Amino acid sequence: TSAGYQAKIRTIFKYAFESGKINKYLYNNVHIDRALDVNNIKFLTEEDLQKIKDKKFASRRMNDIKDCFLFQCFSGLSYIDMKNLVKSDFRKTEDGRYYIKKRRQKTNQEFVTPLLKDAATIAIKHQFDLKVKSNQKYNEYLHELADLCDIDMNLTTHVARHTFIVYLINKHVPQETIGKMCGWAEGDAQRMLKVYG
């Protein structure tokens, strides 16, 4: 809770500094460490992901929500970074593989995420223009998605990001690579991955 309040206060000071209202940024070089509890990390199993992938919806709204959520699970993007995606953020290698290169809004760290096959398929389907709802609506529809897919978990954007990280760990991707793909600040990869065991 304390870390959450500090993060909000830091945002206010950052805005004040950048808009010229104060002449010194008081949170410069200050790291706010949010304690992550391994018991609270929720992620989807491959079976759960398959349930969502296989589910067909009559409404375009639910199909768009399903695609956005699966895109997060297979790309590791946070909600705001997914919402801020523009077509130019998607790049293509010479051998035809897609990846995303941009900066995380939260940390301003540049990240490069190679798109797994499922994420690339979704991006191509939507012509690299995902229909991302407002945060409130998105979370509301994720509850509906969980019910309709018989997933016994409260689906959130954090669940999607955790799912991606656990997937990478299970594939034995090096810590430094996971850190770069997730856009973590330098040196945070080892600290963050300890939480995942």
Short mmCIF file of C-alpha atoms in Angstrom, two decimals:
data_model
loop_
_atom_site.label_atom_id
_atom_site.label_comp_id
_atom_site.label_asym_id
_atom_site.label_seq_id
_atom_site.Cartn_x
_atom_site.Cartn_y
_atom_site.Cartn_z
CA THR A 1 0.00 0.00 0.00
CA SER A 2 2.77 2.37 0.94
CA ALA A 3 4.60 1.66 -2.33
CA GLY A 4 1.37 2.33 -4.25
CA TYR A 5 0.94 5.74 -2.58
CA GLN A 6 4.60 6.58 -3.21
CA ALA A 7 4.20 5.72 -6.90
CA LYS A 8 1.21 8.09 -7.16
CA ILE A 9 3.09 10.88 -5.38
CA ARG A 10 6.09 10.30 -7.66
CA THR A 11 3.82 10.72 -10.70
CA ILE A 12 2.57 14.06 -9.35
CA PHE A 13 6.13 15.31 -8.75
CA LYS A 14 7.20 14.11 -12.19
CA TYR A 15 4.33 16.04 -13.82
CA ALA A 16 5.16 19.15 -11.75
CA PHE A 17 8.83 18.98 -12.76
CA GLU A 18 8.15 18.34 -16.46
CA SER A 19 5.62 21.18 -16.62
CA GLY A 20 8.04 23.62 -14.94
CA LYS A 21 6.07 24.04 -11.70
CA ILE A 22 9.06 22.85 -9.63
CA ASN A 23 12.74 23.05 -10.56
CA LYS A 24 13.92 19.75 -9.05
CA TYR A 25 12.55 16.22 -9.51
CA LEU A 26 12.53 14.90 -5.95
CA TYR A 27 12.21 11.25 -6.96
CA ASN A 28 15.27 11.20 -9.21
CA ASN A 29 17.15 7.90 -8.69
CA VAL A 30 14.58 6.73 -6.13
CA HIS A 31 13.44 3.12 -6.62
CA ILE A 32 10.06 2.19 -5.15
CA ASP A 33 10.13 -1.51 -4.46
CA ARG A 34 6.73 -3.12 -4.54
CA ALA A 35 6.76 -6.38 -2.66
CA LEU A 36 5.51 -9.18 -4.87
CA ASP A 37 4.08 -12.22 -3.17
CA VAL A 38 4.72 -15.45 -5.03
CA ASN A 39 1.46 -16.83 -3.61
CA ASN A 40 -0.46 -14.03 -5.34
CA ILE A 41 1.03 -14.57 -8.78
CA LYS A 42 -1.69 -16.04 -10.94
CA PHE A 43 -1.09 -17.37 -14.43
CA LEU A 44 -2.90 -19.57 -16.91
CA THR A 45 -1.96 -23.11 -17.73
CA GLU A 46 -1.64 -24.24 -21.33
CA GLU A 47 -4.98 -26.01 -20.90
CA ASP A 48 -6.65 -22.76 -19.81
CA LEU A 49 -5.10 -20.90 -22.75
CA GLN A 50 -6.40 -23.56 -25.11
CA LYS A 51 -9.92 -23.19 -23.69
CA ILE A 52 -9.83 -19.49 -24.50
CA LYS A 53 -8.30 -20.04 -27.95
CA ASP A 54 -10.95 -22.64 -28.84
CA LYS A 55 -13.93 -20.59 -27.65
CA LYS A 56 -16.02 -19.07 -30.45
CA PHE A 57 -18.16 -16.01 -29.81
CA ALA A 58 -21.06 -14.64 -31.80
CA SER A 59 -20.28 -11.03 -30.83
CA ARG A 60 -17.38 -9.08 -32.26
CA ARG A 61 -16.92 -7.43 -28.86
CA MET A 62 -16.07 -10.69 -27.12
CA ASN A 63 -13.87 -11.87 -30.00
CA ASP A 64 -11.90 -8.61 -29.76
CA ILE A 65 -11.54 -8.99 -25.97
CA LYS A 66 -10.43 -12.60 -26.39
CA ASP A 67 -7.84 -11.58 -29.01
CA CYS A 68 -6.49 -8.70 -26.89
CA PHE A 69 -6.14 -10.93 -23.84
CA LEU A 70 -4.45 -13.74 -25.78
CA PHE A 71 -2.17 -11.18 -27.43
CA GLN A 72 -1.07 -10.07 -23.95
CA CYS A 73 -0.53 -13.69 -22.86
CA PHE A 74 1.73 -14.31 -25.87
CA SER A 75 3.53 -10.95 -25.92
CA GLY A 76 3.78 -9.99 -22.25
CA LEU A 77 2.64 -6.42 -22.88
CA SER A 78 1.05 -4.48 -20.05
CA TYR A 79 -2.41 -3.02 -20.67
CA ILE A 80 -1.17 0.52 -21.30
CA ASP A 81 1.64 -0.60 -23.61
CA MET A 82 -0.82 -2.68 -25.63
CA LYS A 83 -3.29 0.23 -25.78
CA ASN A 84 -0.53 2.58 -26.96
CA LEU A 85 0.60 0.26 -29.76
CA VAL A 86 0.64 1.79 -33.23
CA LYS A 87 1.33 0.03 -36.51
CA SER A 88 4.89 1.38 -36.68
CA ASP A 89 5.73 -0.42 -33.40
CA PHE A 90 5.45 -3.72 -35.26
CA ARG A 91 8.62 -4.61 -37.16
CA LYS A 92 9.56 -7.51 -39.40
CA THR A 93 12.91 -9.27 -39.67
CA GLU A 94 14.45 -10.23 -42.99
CA ASP A 95 13.31 -13.82 -42.49
CA GLY A 96 9.67 -12.71 -41.99
CA ARG A 97 9.33 -12.82 -38.20
CA TYR A 98 7.45 -10.07 -36.41
CA TYR A 99 8.55 -8.25 -33.29
CA ILE A 100 7.60 -5.15 -31.31
CA LYS A 101 10.07 -2.42 -30.44
CA LYS A 102 9.02 0.48 -28.24
CA ARG A 103 9.40 1.98 -24.76
CA ARG A 104 7.37 0.93 -21.74
CA GLN A 105 5.24 3.76 -20.45
CA LYS A 106 5.81 2.71 -16.83
CA THR A 107 9.63 2.54 -16.83
CA ASN A 108 10.55 4.28 -20.10
CA GLN A 109 12.76 1.24 -20.79
CA GLU A 110 13.03 0.19 -24.40
CA PHE A 111 11.94 -3.36 -25.02
CA VAL A 112 12.10 -5.67 -27.99
CA THR A 113 9.61 -8.53 -27.98
CA PRO A 114 9.73 -11.17 -30.70
CA LEU A 115 6.13 -12.14 -31.37
CA LEU A 116 5.33 -15.74 -30.68
CA LYS A 117 3.30 -17.40 -33.43
CA ASP A 118 -0.04 -16.90 -31.63
CA ALA A 119 0.62 -13.21 -30.98
CA ALA A 120 1.73 -12.62 -34.58
CA THR A 121 -1.39 -14.38 -35.90
CA ILE A 122 -3.62 -12.10 -33.80
CA ALA A 123 -1.73 -8.96 -34.86
CA ILE A 124 -1.99 -9.89 -38.55
CA LYS A 125 -5.69 -10.74 -38.16
CA HIS A 126 -6.33 -7.22 -36.82
CA GLN A 127 -3.98 -5.62 -39.36
CA PHE A 128 -1.70 -4.52 -36.49
CA ASP A 129 -4.50 -2.40 -35.01
CA LEU A 130 -5.88 -4.15 -31.92
CA LYS A 131 -9.23 -2.89 -30.66
CA VAL A 132 -8.34 -2.17 -27.02
CA LYS A 133 -11.19 -1.01 -24.78
CA SER A 134 -10.84 1.38 -21.85
CA ASN A 135 -9.21 -0.19 -18.80
CA GLN A 136 -12.51 -0.30 -16.90
CA LYS A 137 -14.41 -1.94 -19.76
CA TYR A 138 -11.56 -4.31 -20.54
CA ASN A 139 -11.45 -5.62 -16.97
CA GLU A 140 -15.23 -5.92 -16.93
CA TYR A 141 -15.21 -7.99 -20.13
CA LEU A 142 -12.32 -10.15 -18.88
CA HIS A 143 -14.59 -11.32 -16.04
CA GLU A 144 -17.15 -12.26 -18.66
CA LEU A 145 -14.48 -14.03 -20.73
CA ALA A 146 -13.43 -16.13 -17.73
CA ASP A 147 -17.04 -17.17 -17.08
CA LEU A 148 -17.75 -18.04 -20.70
CA CYS A 149 -14.52 -20.05 -21.03
CA ASP A 150 -15.02 -21.82 -17.70
CA ILE A 151 -11.77 -20.43 -16.27
CA ASP A 152 -11.79 -20.56 -12.46
CA MET A 153 -9.72 -17.41 -12.05
CA ASN A 154 -10.21 -13.67 -12.05
CA LEU A 155 -8.69 -12.72 -15.42
CA THR A 156 -6.69 -9.50 -15.40
CA THR A 157 -3.99 -7.94 -17.51
CA HIS A 158 -1.52 -8.98 -14.78
CA VAL A 159 -2.56 -12.61 -15.24
CA ALA A 160 -1.73 -12.27 -18.94
CA ARG A 161 1.71 -10.79 -18.24
CA HIS A 162 2.47 -13.43 -15.59
CA THR A 163 1.38 -16.14 -18.04
CA PHE A 164 3.89 -14.85 -20.58
CA ILE A 165 6.73 -14.69 -18.05
CA VAL A 166 6.06 -18.21 -16.75
CA TYR A 167 5.96 -19.45 -20.34
CA LEU A 168 9.41 -17.94 -21.00
CA ILE A 169 10.82 -19.38 -17.78
CA ASN A 170 9.51 -22.84 -18.69
CA LYS A 171 11.23 -22.51 -22.08
CA HIS A 172 14.51 -21.73 -20.25
CA VAL A 173 14.84 -18.25 -21.76
CA PRO A 174 17.77 -16.44 -20.04
CA GLN A 175 16.93 -13.90 -17.31
CA GLU A 176 18.50 -10.98 -19.19
CA THR A 177 16.43 -11.78 -22.28
CA ILE A 178 13.21 -11.98 -20.25
CA GLY A 179 14.08 -8.63 -18.67
CA LYS A 180 14.57 -7.02 -22.08
CA MET A 181 11.39 -8.57 -23.49
CA CYS A 182 9.37 -7.35 -20.49
CA GLY A 183 10.90 -3.87 -20.47
CA TRP A 184 12.15 -4.12 -16.89
CA ALA A 185 14.61 -1.52 -15.64
CA GLU A 186 18.25 -2.59 -15.77
CA GLY A 187 19.12 -5.00 -12.98
CA ASP A 188 15.48 -5.79 -12.16
CA ALA A 189 15.29 -9.09 -14.04
CA GLN A 190 17.05 -11.15 -11.38
CA ARG A 191 15.06 -9.52 -8.55
CA MET A 192 11.73 -9.92 -10.35
CA LEU A 193 12.32 -13.50 -11.45
CA LYS A 194 13.09 -14.61 -7.89
CA VAL A 195 9.40 -14.06 -7.20
CA TYR A 196 8.50 -16.64 -9.83
CA GLY A 197 10.72 -19.27 -8.22
#
